[in-house]
């Protein structure tokens, strides 16, 4: 569900939690002409069902600019345009004022507030599962800044809706904790405290969540971050609730741990990655999933780590892991086994077809660096780079984040390299990362993981890959020139690179290389010598 109001023959849907949008009775968006007419309607919606003076409307339309002598006539034109777009005579007028008629449930801001009340009521009854559903419906209504385009007129409403958005996220965390999903609650609360470091109750919730899963040190560190922000920005100590919780955690001899899900009865899965971050939408998409699901992505992007997180949340009693490069290293119960099966390092579909279980209730995660389009599967998922806020959870060193561009394997490698070399300083690390040769040496183990993908390419595609290693972006024309082929032939070569997740296509015919991929390709170009032609 997207949270929008249901459409009936006499209802509209006004959306102000982001750029103004209006859906007609048939559910299709209406053309509001944009610009100044949209500003007029936005202000009328801010004061829905109340009269707004023409002077106030003029001030909003020409905010910060000289008001022309024709302003009142122009305003009438904007209202006329809106009346043409909106059915049922929704905009009413009287001398010197206008108003828009909005029915209950037609404005997304009102719907969000009602959903928040419903979620709180469900939480009070410990109906956490439905509370999560209701909160997520409410949060899905936000598309950007509320009442976008208005300035001083909307300050109070924007502040109220911003606070509502924060409160919904706190409610979501509370519901997730009740459902024994502490990792998801912690992710929500960490993001909230990073955005609003002076929000003491959010810090208290985060500390409590850490405490409940036994992460006592993280709970104490959260308190110190909260106190630092409060003292630095406001000159005050943390509130009594935060201080009391801190003292309770300090006095505990061992962490208080929430009941954890029953572990699988049979499992040979490798350990989960302790510093796993992000992938929230992908994890939610696979909750309760069954069937065959392929997971692909560039080397080091965290495919196996992600699959282990899916397994941990799956609840299957039988969980098996098979590395198809070493199929005899672990026991295999056979294709009839019921439960969860992870098939790792798959190169082609023929390697795993005979291992797929016959049980439709089983879940099989097939991990590959390439897109296995020839495998009969329920769904396919490509893991992308971490978002900047997710990557920042792995390190706060800007030099590493900039160099790695959201590649979790590279970030972890450099963080460990810095930690294990005590004489190194951040400045020394930054200097090495600025130089390509030194950077490639520092990332040697990470770049080596790309060698197998490169070696699997035909010779002409290898040459293209090396040649594009000196650029961040190229197009079909440049690729054709480098390969000495037509653009259609060059496109087939690029498709092979994309199938291995070595190249991205952010726009049709325009291709990007990730910094780590570029370093790998550039290193190969140096080894190959001057024969490879560089992109102009």
Short mmCIF file of C-alpha atoms in Angstrom, two decimals:
data_model
loop_
_atom_site.label_atom_id
_atom_site.label_comp_id
_atom_site.label_asym_id
_atom_site.label_seq_id
_atom_site.Cartn_x
_atom_site.Cartn_y
_atom_site.Cartn_z
CA UNK A 1 0.00 0.00 0.00
CA UNK A 2 1.29 3.49 -0.75
CA UNK A 3 -0.72 5.33 1.88
CA UNK A 4 -2.64 7.51 -0.59
CA UNK A 5 -6.32 8.04 0.03
CA UNK A 6 -8.63 5.75 -1.88
CA UNK A 7 -10.29 7.39 -4.87
CA UNK A 8 -14.06 7.62 -5.17
CA UNK A 9 -16.05 9.53 -7.79
CA UNK A 10 -16.20 12.71 -5.69
CA UNK A 11 -12.80 12.68 -3.98
CA UNK A 12 -9.42 14.21 -4.74
CA UNK A 13 -6.03 13.45 -3.23
CA UNK A 14 -3.93 16.48 -2.25
CA UNK A 15 -0.26 15.79 -1.44
CA UNK A 16 1.83 18.47 0.24
CA UNK A 17 4.45 16.27 1.92
CA UNK A 18 6.86 17.17 -0.86
CA UNK A 19 6.30 19.00 -4.16
CA UNK A 20 2.60 19.67 -4.64
CA UNK A 21 0.68 16.89 -6.38
CA UNK A 22 -3.07 16.37 -6.85
CA UNK A 23 -4.79 13.23 -8.10
CA UNK A 24 -8.21 13.47 -9.67
CA UNK A 25 -11.24 11.28 -8.87
CA UNK A 26 -9.92 8.66 -11.30
CA UNK A 27 -6.58 8.46 -9.48
CA UNK A 28 -4.61 10.13 -12.27
CA UNK A 29 -2.48 13.22 -11.53
CA UNK A 30 -3.89 16.60 -12.49
CA UNK A 31 -1.93 19.22 -14.41
CA UNK A 32 -1.66 22.20 -12.03
CA UNK A 33 0.45 24.30 -14.42
CA UNK A 34 3.24 24.42 -11.81
CA UNK A 35 4.99 27.64 -10.84
CA UNK A 36 2.86 30.37 -9.33
CA UNK A 37 -0.51 28.61 -9.64
CA UNK A 38 0.97 25.75 -7.62
CA UNK A 39 2.19 28.22 -4.98
CA UNK A 40 -1.33 29.64 -4.73
CA UNK A 41 -2.86 26.19 -4.24
CA UNK A 42 -0.17 25.19 -1.73
CA UNK A 43 -0.96 28.21 0.45
CA UNK A 44 -4.69 27.55 0.19
CA UNK A 45 -4.07 23.95 1.27
CA UNK A 46 -2.01 25.19 4.21
CA UNK A 47 -5.18 27.02 5.34
CA UNK A 48 -7.60 24.44 3.91
CA UNK A 49 -11.30 25.23 4.29
CA UNK A 50 -10.42 28.72 5.59
CA UNK A 51 -10.42 32.04 3.78
CA UNK A 52 -7.03 33.38 2.66
CA UNK A 53 -6.76 37.05 1.74
CA UNK A 54 -5.54 38.08 -1.69
CA UNK A 55 -2.80 40.13 0.02
CA UNK A 56 -1.44 37.01 1.71
CA UNK A 57 -1.57 35.10 -1.56
CA UNK A 58 0.25 37.90 -3.39
CA UNK A 59 2.96 37.97 -0.70
CA UNK A 60 3.47 34.21 -1.05
CA UNK A 61 3.60 34.26 -4.86
CA UNK A 62 6.07 37.14 -5.07
CA UNK A 63 8.01 36.31 -1.88
CA UNK A 64 11.24 38.30 -1.77
CA UNK A 65 10.56 40.00 -5.11
CA UNK A 66 8.99 43.25 -6.20
CA UNK A 67 5.22 42.93 -6.51
CA UNK A 68 4.05 44.11 -9.95
CA UNK A 69 1.12 46.46 -10.37
CA UNK A 70 -0.73 43.65 -12.16
CA UNK A 71 -0.43 41.27 -9.18
CA UNK A 72 -4.14 41.15 -8.36
CA UNK A 73 -5.08 40.47 -11.98
CA UNK A 74 -2.33 37.86 -12.26
CA UNK A 75 -3.66 36.19 -9.13
CA UNK A 76 -7.11 35.93 -10.72
CA UNK A 77 -5.49 34.26 -13.73
CA UNK A 78 -3.73 31.70 -11.49
CA UNK A 79 -6.99 30.91 -9.70
CA UNK A 80 -8.75 30.54 -13.05
CA UNK A 81 -6.06 28.07 -14.18
CA UNK A 82 -6.46 26.07 -10.98
CA UNK A 83 -10.23 25.97 -11.34
CA UNK A 84 -9.80 24.52 -14.81
CA UNK A 85 -7.61 21.75 -13.35
CA UNK A 86 -9.61 20.99 -10.20
CA UNK A 87 -13.12 19.56 -10.61
CA UNK A 88 -16.20 20.28 -8.53
CA UNK A 89 -15.57 24.00 -7.95
CA UNK A 90 -13.11 23.26 -5.17
CA UNK A 91 -11.75 26.82 -5.08
CA UNK A 92 -14.31 29.27 -3.73
CA UNK A 93 -14.07 33.06 -3.66
CA UNK A 94 -15.48 36.12 -1.99
CA UNK A 95 -14.37 39.74 -2.22
CA UNK A 96 -10.69 39.91 -1.28
CA UNK A 97 -10.22 36.22 -0.42
CA UNK A 98 -10.17 32.62 -1.67
CA UNK A 99 -10.38 29.20 -0.05
CA UNK A 100 -10.02 25.58 -1.14
CA UNK A 101 -12.51 23.01 0.00
CA UNK A 102 -10.83 19.82 1.25
CA UNK A 103 -12.80 16.80 2.44
CA UNK A 104 -11.66 14.62 5.38
CA UNK A 105 -8.91 12.22 4.31
CA UNK A 106 -8.05 14.09 1.11
CA UNK A 107 -4.87 15.82 2.38
CA UNK A 108 -1.83 13.60 2.95
CA UNK A 109 -0.68 15.68 5.94
CA UNK A 110 -3.98 14.93 7.71
CA UNK A 111 -3.78 11.26 6.72
CA UNK A 112 -0.27 11.02 8.17
CA UNK A 113 -1.41 12.51 11.49
CA UNK A 114 -4.33 10.09 11.67
CA UNK A 115 -2.07 7.14 10.92
CA UNK A 116 0.29 8.26 13.67
CA UNK A 117 -2.60 8.24 16.15
CA UNK A 118 -3.63 4.79 14.95
CA UNK A 119 -0.08 3.46 15.32
CA UNK A 120 0.17 4.83 18.88
CA UNK A 121 -3.14 3.15 19.76
CA UNK A 122 -1.93 -0.17 18.36
CA UNK A 123 1.36 0.14 20.24
CA UNK A 124 -0.55 0.73 23.47
CA UNK A 125 -2.27 -2.63 22.85
CA UNK A 126 1.09 -4.29 22.01
CA UNK A 127 -0.12 -4.91 18.45
CA UNK A 128 3.36 -4.27 17.13
CA UNK A 129 3.03 -5.97 13.74
CA UNK A 130 0.07 -3.82 12.72
CA UNK A 131 1.76 -0.76 14.22
CA UNK A 132 4.73 -1.29 11.90
CA UNK A 133 2.40 -1.56 8.89
CA UNK A 134 0.56 1.62 9.86
CA UNK A 135 3.75 3.60 10.51
CA UNK A 136 5.28 2.52 7.22
CA UNK A 137 2.12 3.64 5.41
CA UNK A 138 2.46 7.02 7.07
CA UNK A 139 6.17 7.38 6.31
CA UNK A 140 5.57 6.45 2.66
CA UNK A 141 3.55 9.66 2.27
CA UNK A 142 6.67 11.82 2.62
CA UNK A 143 8.30 12.68 -0.71
CA UNK A 144 10.32 15.69 0.43
CA UNK A 145 9.95 18.91 2.42
CA UNK A 146 6.33 19.64 3.44
CA UNK A 147 4.60 22.54 1.69
CA UNK A 148 7.50 22.85 -0.72
CA UNK A 149 7.69 26.33 -2.25
CA UNK A 150 6.27 28.27 0.70
CA UNK A 151 8.51 30.26 3.05
CA UNK A 152 7.51 32.04 6.26
CA UNK A 153 3.81 31.20 5.90
CA UNK A 154 4.45 27.49 6.33
CA UNK A 155 7.09 27.56 9.10
CA UNK A 156 4.78 26.40 11.86
CA UNK A 157 3.17 23.66 9.76
CA UNK A 158 6.53 22.45 8.45
CA UNK A 159 7.93 22.25 11.98
CA UNK A 160 4.86 20.30 13.13
CA UNK A 161 5.06 17.85 10.23
CA UNK A 162 8.82 17.43 10.62
CA UNK A 163 8.26 16.54 14.27
CA UNK A 164 5.50 14.14 13.22
CA UNK A 165 7.93 12.43 10.83
CA UNK A 166 10.49 12.02 13.62
CA UNK A 167 7.87 10.71 16.03
CA UNK A 168 6.72 8.14 13.48
CA UNK A 169 10.27 6.86 13.14
CA UNK A 170 10.56 6.57 16.91
CA UNK A 171 7.28 4.66 16.97
CA UNK A 172 8.63 2.39 14.25
CA UNK A 173 11.67 1.62 16.38
CA UNK A 174 9.47 0.90 19.41
CA UNK A 175 7.36 -1.52 17.36
CA UNK A 176 10.43 -3.25 15.94
CA UNK A 177 11.77 -3.79 19.45
CA UNK A 178 8.47 -5.34 20.51
CA UNK A 179 8.76 -7.67 17.51
CA UNK A 180 12.30 -8.61 18.59
CA UNK A 181 13.87 -6.92 15.56
CA UNK A 182 16.52 -4.92 17.44
CA UNK A 183 18.86 -4.55 14.46
CA UNK A 184 16.16 -2.73 12.47
CA UNK A 185 15.26 -0.56 15.48
CA UNK A 186 18.90 0.37 16.01
CA UNK A 187 19.29 1.35 12.34
CA UNK A 188 16.26 3.68 12.57
CA UNK A 189 17.44 5.25 15.84
CA UNK A 190 21.03 5.70 14.69
CA UNK A 191 19.85 7.60 11.64
CA UNK A 192 17.52 9.70 13.79
CA UNK A 193 20.17 10.63 16.36
CA UNK A 194 22.64 11.48 13.61
CA UNK A 195 20.11 13.83 12.03
CA UNK A 196 18.92 15.25 15.37
CA UNK A 197 21.79 14.91 17.90
CA UNK A 198 19.90 16.99 20.49
CA UNK A 199 16.89 14.64 20.56
CA UNK A 200 17.39 13.13 24.00
CA UNK A 201 14.54 10.61 23.97
CA UNK A 202 15.83 9.17 20.70
CA UNK A 203 19.23 8.70 22.34
CA UNK A 204 17.51 6.98 25.28
CA UNK A 205 15.70 4.61 22.92
CA UNK A 206 18.98 3.85 21.10
CA UNK A 207 20.78 3.12 24.37
CA UNK A 208 17.95 0.84 25.48
CA UNK A 209 18.00 -1.00 22.14
CA UNK A 210 21.76 -1.58 22.38
CA UNK A 211 21.35 -2.73 25.96
CA UNK A 212 18.64 -5.22 25.07
CA UNK A 213 20.82 -6.99 22.50
CA UNK A 214 23.85 -7.09 24.79
CA UNK A 215 25.81 -4.27 23.12
CA UNK A 216 26.66 -2.56 26.41
CA UNK A 217 29.70 -0.72 25.07
CA UNK A 218 27.69 0.70 22.17
CA UNK A 219 25.01 1.88 24.62
CA UNK A 220 27.61 3.68 26.75
CA UNK A 221 29.23 5.19 23.65
CA UNK A 222 25.82 6.47 22.53
CA UNK A 223 25.40 8.23 25.87
CA UNK A 224 28.79 9.93 25.47
CA UNK A 225 27.87 11.14 21.97
CA UNK A 226 24.57 12.49 23.26
CA UNK A 227 26.22 14.28 26.18
CA UNK A 228 28.91 15.78 23.94
CA UNK A 229 26.28 17.22 21.59
CA UNK A 230 24.14 18.62 24.41
CA UNK A 231 27.03 20.24 26.25
CA UNK A 232 28.61 21.60 23.07
CA UNK A 233 25.46 23.00 21.46
CA UNK A 234 23.23 23.85 24.42
CA UNK A 235 25.55 23.97 27.40
CA UNK A 236 23.37 21.51 29.35
CA UNK A 237 23.77 18.03 30.78
CA UNK A 238 21.58 15.12 29.56
CA UNK A 239 18.05 14.82 30.97
CA UNK A 240 17.24 12.72 34.02
CA UNK A 241 15.95 9.78 31.96
CA UNK A 242 19.11 9.59 29.87
CA UNK A 243 21.37 9.94 32.92
CA UNK A 244 19.47 7.30 34.88
CA UNK A 245 19.68 4.83 32.01
CA UNK A 246 23.40 5.50 31.74
CA UNK A 247 23.87 4.75 35.45
CA UNK A 248 21.84 1.55 35.17
CA UNK A 249 24.00 0.30 32.32
CA UNK A 250 27.19 1.22 34.16
CA UNK A 251 26.08 -0.72 37.24
CA UNK A 252 25.26 -3.90 35.36
CA UNK A 253 27.77 -6.72 35.58
CA UNK A 254 26.52 -8.27 32.36
CA UNK A 255 24.30 -6.93 29.61
CA UNK A 256 20.58 -7.57 29.66
CA UNK A 257 19.71 -9.43 26.49
CA UNK A 258 16.31 -9.73 24.90
CA UNK A 259 15.11 -13.21 24.05
CA UNK A 260 16.63 -14.09 20.69
CA UNK A 261 15.02 -16.13 17.93
CA UNK A 262 15.43 -19.88 18.28
CA UNK A 263 18.66 -20.80 16.45
CA UNK A 264 18.45 -23.23 13.56
CA UNK A 265 18.44 -26.90 14.54
CA UNK A 266 20.92 -27.70 11.78
CA UNK A 267 23.29 -25.16 10.27
CA UNK A 268 26.76 -24.99 8.77
CA UNK A 269 26.57 -21.29 7.86
CA UNK A 270 29.74 -19.24 8.34
CA UNK A 271 29.68 -16.46 10.97
CA UNK A 272 27.84 -13.25 10.15
CA UNK A 273 29.86 -10.10 9.49
CA UNK A 274 30.05 -8.20 12.78
CA UNK A 275 30.19 -4.80 11.09
CA UNK A 276 27.37 -5.41 8.61
CA UNK A 277 25.48 -2.17 7.85
CA UNK A 278 22.72 -0.98 5.53
CA UNK A 279 20.64 -3.03 3.06
CA UNK A 280 17.44 -2.30 4.99
CA UNK A 281 15.09 -2.20 1.95
CA UNK A 282 16.64 -5.38 0.50
CA UNK A 283 16.36 -7.24 3.80
CA UNK A 284 12.74 -6.19 4.16
CA UNK A 285 12.01 -7.31 0.61
CA UNK A 286 13.20 -10.85 1.42
CA UNK A 287 11.47 -11.21 4.78
CA UNK A 288 9.30 -14.32 4.55
CA UNK A 289 10.51 -15.06 1.00
CA UNK A 290 10.63 -18.54 -0.51
CA UNK A 291 11.82 -19.95 -3.82
CA UNK A 292 15.05 -19.33 -5.69
CA UNK A 293 16.50 -15.82 -5.41
CA UNK A 294 19.70 -14.74 -7.13
CA UNK A 295 21.94 -12.15 -5.48
CA UNK A 296 24.60 -10.53 -7.66
CA UNK A 297 26.97 -7.61 -7.42
CA UNK A 298 30.59 -6.62 -7.92
CA UNK A 299 33.30 -8.39 -5.91
CA UNK A 300 33.48 -7.26 -2.28
CA UNK A 301 30.05 -5.61 -2.31
CA UNK A 302 28.86 -7.87 0.52
CA UNK A 303 26.72 -10.50 -1.20
CA UNK A 304 27.57 -13.34 1.18
CA UNK A 305 27.31 -11.09 4.24
CA UNK A 306 23.87 -9.99 3.04
CA UNK A 307 22.74 -13.59 2.50
CA UNK A 308 23.81 -14.47 6.04
CA UNK A 309 21.69 -11.59 7.39
CA UNK A 310 18.72 -12.89 5.41
CA UNK A 311 19.33 -16.35 6.86
CA UNK A 312 19.54 -15.01 10.42
CA UNK A 313 16.10 -13.42 10.07
CA UNK A 314 14.49 -16.27 8.12
CA UNK A 315 13.57 -18.62 10.98
CA UNK A 316 14.31 -21.78 8.95
CA UNK A 317 15.32 -24.68 11.18
CA UNK A 318 17.66 -26.14 8.57
CA UNK A 319 20.22 -23.80 7.03
CA UNK A 320 22.96 -24.96 4.68
CA UNK A 321 25.85 -23.17 3.00
CA UNK A 322 27.61 -24.52 -0.08
CA UNK A 323 30.58 -22.90 -1.79
CA UNK A 324 30.33 -24.36 -5.29
CA UNK A 325 34.08 -23.82 -5.74
CA UNK A 326 34.58 -26.36 -2.95
CA UNK A 327 31.36 -28.45 -3.02
CA UNK A 328 32.87 -31.35 -1.06
CA UNK A 329 33.94 -29.18 1.87
CA UNK A 330 30.48 -29.20 3.46
CA UNK A 331 27.70 -31.79 3.78
CA UNK A 332 24.75 -31.46 1.44
CA UNK A 333 21.45 -32.99 2.41
CA UNK A 334 20.31 -33.20 -1.18
CA UNK A 335 17.77 -31.37 -3.34
CA UNK A 336 14.85 -32.58 -1.26
CA UNK A 337 16.06 -30.86 1.93
CA UNK A 338 13.62 -28.37 3.41
CA UNK A 339 14.84 -25.04 4.77
CA UNK A 340 17.31 -22.42 3.63
CA UNK A 341 20.18 -23.07 1.24
CA UNK A 342 22.92 -20.61 0.31
CA UNK A 343 24.83 -21.43 -2.89
CA UNK A 344 27.90 -19.18 -3.08
CA UNK A 345 30.41 -18.31 -5.83
CA UNK A 346 28.15 -19.52 -8.62
CA UNK A 347 29.49 -18.85 -12.12
CA UNK A 348 26.69 -20.33 -14.22
CA UNK A 349 23.29 -21.89 -13.72
CA UNK A 350 24.37 -25.45 -14.60
CA UNK A 351 26.49 -25.57 -11.44
CA UNK A 352 23.46 -25.41 -9.16
CA UNK A 353 20.36 -26.69 -10.94
CA UNK A 354 20.79 -30.17 -9.46
CA UNK A 355 21.07 -28.69 -5.95
CA UNK A 356 17.78 -26.81 -5.99
CA UNK A 357 15.23 -28.30 -3.54
CA UNK A 358 11.85 -29.51 -4.71
CA UNK A 359 10.05 -27.95 -1.74
CA UNK A 360 8.28 -24.66 -2.73
CA UNK A 361 8.50 -23.59 0.92
CA UNK A 362 12.29 -23.62 0.90
CA UNK A 363 14.44 -20.54 0.29
CA UNK A 364 17.52 -20.77 -1.93
CA UNK A 365 19.91 -17.81 -2.16
CA UNK A 366 22.18 -18.10 -5.20
CA UNK A 367 25.17 -15.76 -4.97
CA UNK A 368 27.11 -14.76 -8.05
CA UNK A 369 29.18 -11.87 -9.32
CA UNK A 370 27.30 -12.12 -12.62
CA UNK A 371 23.59 -11.84 -13.40
CA UNK A 372 22.27 -15.39 -13.79
CA UNK A 373 19.48 -14.65 -16.23
CA UNK A 374 19.30 -18.28 -17.40
CA UNK A 375 18.34 -19.69 -13.99
CA UNK A 376 14.67 -20.32 -13.20
CA UNK A 377 14.24 -18.01 -10.19
CA UNK A 378 11.58 -16.36 -8.10
CA UNK A 379 13.36 -13.02 -7.91
CA UNK A 380 16.70 -11.38 -8.65
CA UNK A 381 18.53 -8.80 -6.55
CA UNK A 382 21.61 -6.74 -7.45
CA UNK A 383 23.44 -5.24 -4.48
CA UNK A 384 24.57 -1.70 -5.11
CA UNK A 385 27.06 0.48 -3.27
CA UNK A 386 26.29 1.65 0.24
CA UNK A 387 24.60 5.02 0.60
CA UNK A 388 26.89 7.71 2.10
CA UNK A 389 25.17 7.60 5.50
CA UNK A 390 25.49 3.80 5.58
CA UNK A 391 29.16 3.85 4.56
CA UNK A 392 29.84 6.44 7.27
CA UNK A 393 28.81 3.84 9.87
CA UNK A 394 31.92 1.85 8.96
CA UNK A 395 34.35 4.75 9.42
CA UNK A 396 34.35 8.51 9.95
CA UNK A 397 37.55 9.03 7.93
CA UNK A 398 36.52 11.12 4.94
CA UNK A 399 39.64 10.10 2.98
CA UNK A 400 38.65 6.44 3.08
CA UNK A 401 34.99 7.14 2.30
CA UNK A 402 35.92 9.30 -0.68
CA UNK A 403 38.37 6.74 -2.03
CA UNK A 404 36.03 3.75 -1.67
CA UNK A 405 32.80 5.34 -2.88
CA UNK A 406 30.48 3.17 -0.80
CA UNK A 407 32.24 -0.16 -1.49
CA UNK A 408 31.98 -1.97 1.88
CA UNK A 409 34.81 -4.45 1.25
CA UNK A 410 37.25 -1.68 0.36
CA UNK A 411 36.20 0.45 3.35
CA UNK A 412 36.65 -2.43 5.80
CA UNK A 413 40.02 -3.33 4.25
CA UNK A 414 41.44 0.19 4.62
CA UNK A 415 40.03 0.58 8.13
CA UNK A 416 41.73 -2.66 9.20
CA UNK A 417 44.94 -1.68 7.41
CA UNK A 418 45.03 1.59 9.31
CA UNK A 419 44.19 -0.12 12.60
CA UNK A 420 46.89 -2.77 12.19
CA UNK A 421 49.65 -0.31 11.33
CA UNK A 422 50.07 1.74 14.46
CA UNK A 423 52.82 4.03 13.06
CA UNK A 424 50.43 5.09 10.32
CA UNK A 425 48.56 8.34 10.73
CA UNK A 426 45.41 9.53 9.01
CA UNK A 427 47.52 12.06 7.11
CA UNK A 428 49.82 9.31 5.85
CA UNK A 429 46.84 7.22 4.78
CA UNK A 430 45.34 10.23 2.97
CA UNK A 431 48.60 10.86 1.11
CA UNK A 432 48.78 7.23 -0.04
CA UNK A 433 45.19 7.28 -1.21
CA UNK A 434 45.82 10.38 -3.32
CA UNK A 435 48.47 8.56 -5.37
CA UNK A 436 47.03 5.92 -7.69
CA UNK A 437 49.96 3.51 -7.50
CA UNK A 438 50.09 3.69 -3.70
CA UNK A 439 46.32 3.45 -3.51
CA UNK A 440 46.28 0.31 -5.66
CA UNK A 441 48.97 -1.18 -3.46
CA UNK A 442 46.95 -0.41 -0.32
CA UNK A 443 43.85 -1.95 -1.92
CA UNK A 444 45.75 -4.88 -3.44
CA UNK A 445 43.73 -7.62 -1.73
CA UNK A 446 40.44 -5.98 -2.73
CA UNK A 447 41.47 -5.39 -6.34
CA UNK A 448 42.67 -8.99 -6.65
CA UNK A 449 39.07 -10.13 -6.14
CA UNK A 450 38.22 -8.51 -9.50
CA UNK A 451 40.81 -10.58 -11.39
CA UNK A 452 38.57 -13.60 -11.86
CA UNK A 453 35.82 -11.47 -13.41
CA UNK A 454 38.35 -9.84 -15.75
CA UNK A 455 39.88 -13.17 -16.77
CA UNK A 456 36.44 -14.51 -17.66
CA UNK A 457 36.06 -11.84 -20.36
CA UNK A 458 36.95 -12.38 -24.03
CA UNK A 459 40.13 -10.67 -25.24
CA UNK A 460 38.42 -7.71 -26.99
CA UNK A 461 36.29 -7.00 -23.91
CA UNK A 462 39.40 -7.18 -21.72
CA UNK A 463 41.03 -4.53 -23.91
CA UNK A 464 37.97 -2.31 -23.63
CA UNK A 465 37.93 -2.76 -19.84
CA UNK A 466 41.60 -1.75 -19.55
CA UNK A 467 41.12 1.24 -21.81
CA UNK A 468 38.23 2.73 -19.83
CA UNK A 469 40.22 2.50 -16.62
CA UNK A 470 41.42 6.08 -16.96
CA UNK A 471 37.98 7.65 -17.02
CA UNK A 472 34.94 7.82 -14.76
CA UNK A 473 32.42 8.02 -17.60
CA UNK A 474 32.22 7.08 -21.27
CA UNK A 475 29.63 6.58 -23.99
CA UNK A 476 29.00 4.20 -26.89
CA UNK A 477 30.87 6.40 -29.36
CA UNK A 478 34.03 6.31 -27.25
CA UNK A 479 33.71 2.57 -26.67
CA UNK A 480 33.34 1.93 -30.41
CA UNK A 481 36.44 4.03 -31.14
CA UNK A 482 38.47 2.16 -28.53
CA UNK A 483 37.46 -1.25 -29.85
CA UNK A 484 37.56 -0.35 -33.53
CA UNK A 485 34.02 -1.66 -33.96
CA UNK A 486 30.53 -0.33 -34.57
CA UNK A 487 28.53 1.10 -31.71
CA UNK A 488 26.20 -1.92 -31.75
CA UNK A 489 29.18 -4.28 -31.40
CA UNK A 490 30.67 -2.11 -28.66
CA UNK A 491 27.33 -2.19 -26.86
CA UNK A 492 27.45 -6.01 -26.78
CA UNK A 493 30.88 -5.79 -25.14
CA UNK A 494 29.62 -3.30 -22.57
CA UNK A 495 26.71 -5.64 -21.83
CA UNK A 496 29.24 -8.28 -20.80
CA UNK A 497 30.86 -5.81 -18.41
CA UNK A 498 27.46 -4.88 -17.00
CA UNK A 499 26.54 -8.54 -16.52
CA UNK A 500 29.58 -8.79 -14.24
CA UNK A 501 28.61 -5.56 -12.44
CA UNK A 502 31.81 -3.86 -13.59
CA UNK A 503 30.03 -1.00 -15.36
CA UNK A 504 26.84 0.92 -14.51
CA UNK A 505 24.47 2.71 -16.90
CA UNK A 506 22.96 5.71 -15.07
CA UNK A 507 21.46 7.03 -18.31
CA UNK A 508 20.84 5.39 -21.70
CA UNK A 509 24.12 5.18 -23.58
CA UNK A 510 26.15 6.71 -20.72
CA UNK A 511 28.29 4.44 -18.56
CA UNK A 512 30.07 4.89 -15.24
CA UNK A 513 32.93 3.12 -13.49
CA UNK A 514 33.10 2.86 -9.72
CA UNK A 515 36.40 4.20 -8.26
CA UNK A 516 37.48 0.70 -7.16
CA UNK A 517 36.72 -0.75 -10.61
CA UNK A 518 38.57 2.15 -12.22
CA UNK A 519 41.64 1.47 -10.08
CA UNK A 520 41.56 -2.20 -11.05
CA UNK A 521 41.20 -1.44 -14.76
CA UNK A 522 43.85 1.30 -14.57
CA UNK A 523 46.27 -1.09 -12.90
CA UNK A 524 45.75 -3.60 -15.70
CA UNK A 525 46.33 -0.86 -18.26
CA UNK A 526 49.70 -0.02 -16.70
CA UNK A 527 50.66 -3.70 -16.81
CA UNK A 528 49.52 -4.04 -20.44
CA UNK A 529 51.60 -1.05 -21.53
CA UNK A 530 50.88 1.75 -24.02
CA UNK A 531 49.05 -0.46 -26.54
CA UNK A 532 45.68 0.26 -24.97
CA UNK A 533 44.06 3.43 -26.28
CA UNK A 534 42.79 5.89 -23.66
CA UNK A 535 39.37 7.51 -23.72
CA UNK A 536 39.53 11.10 -24.89
#
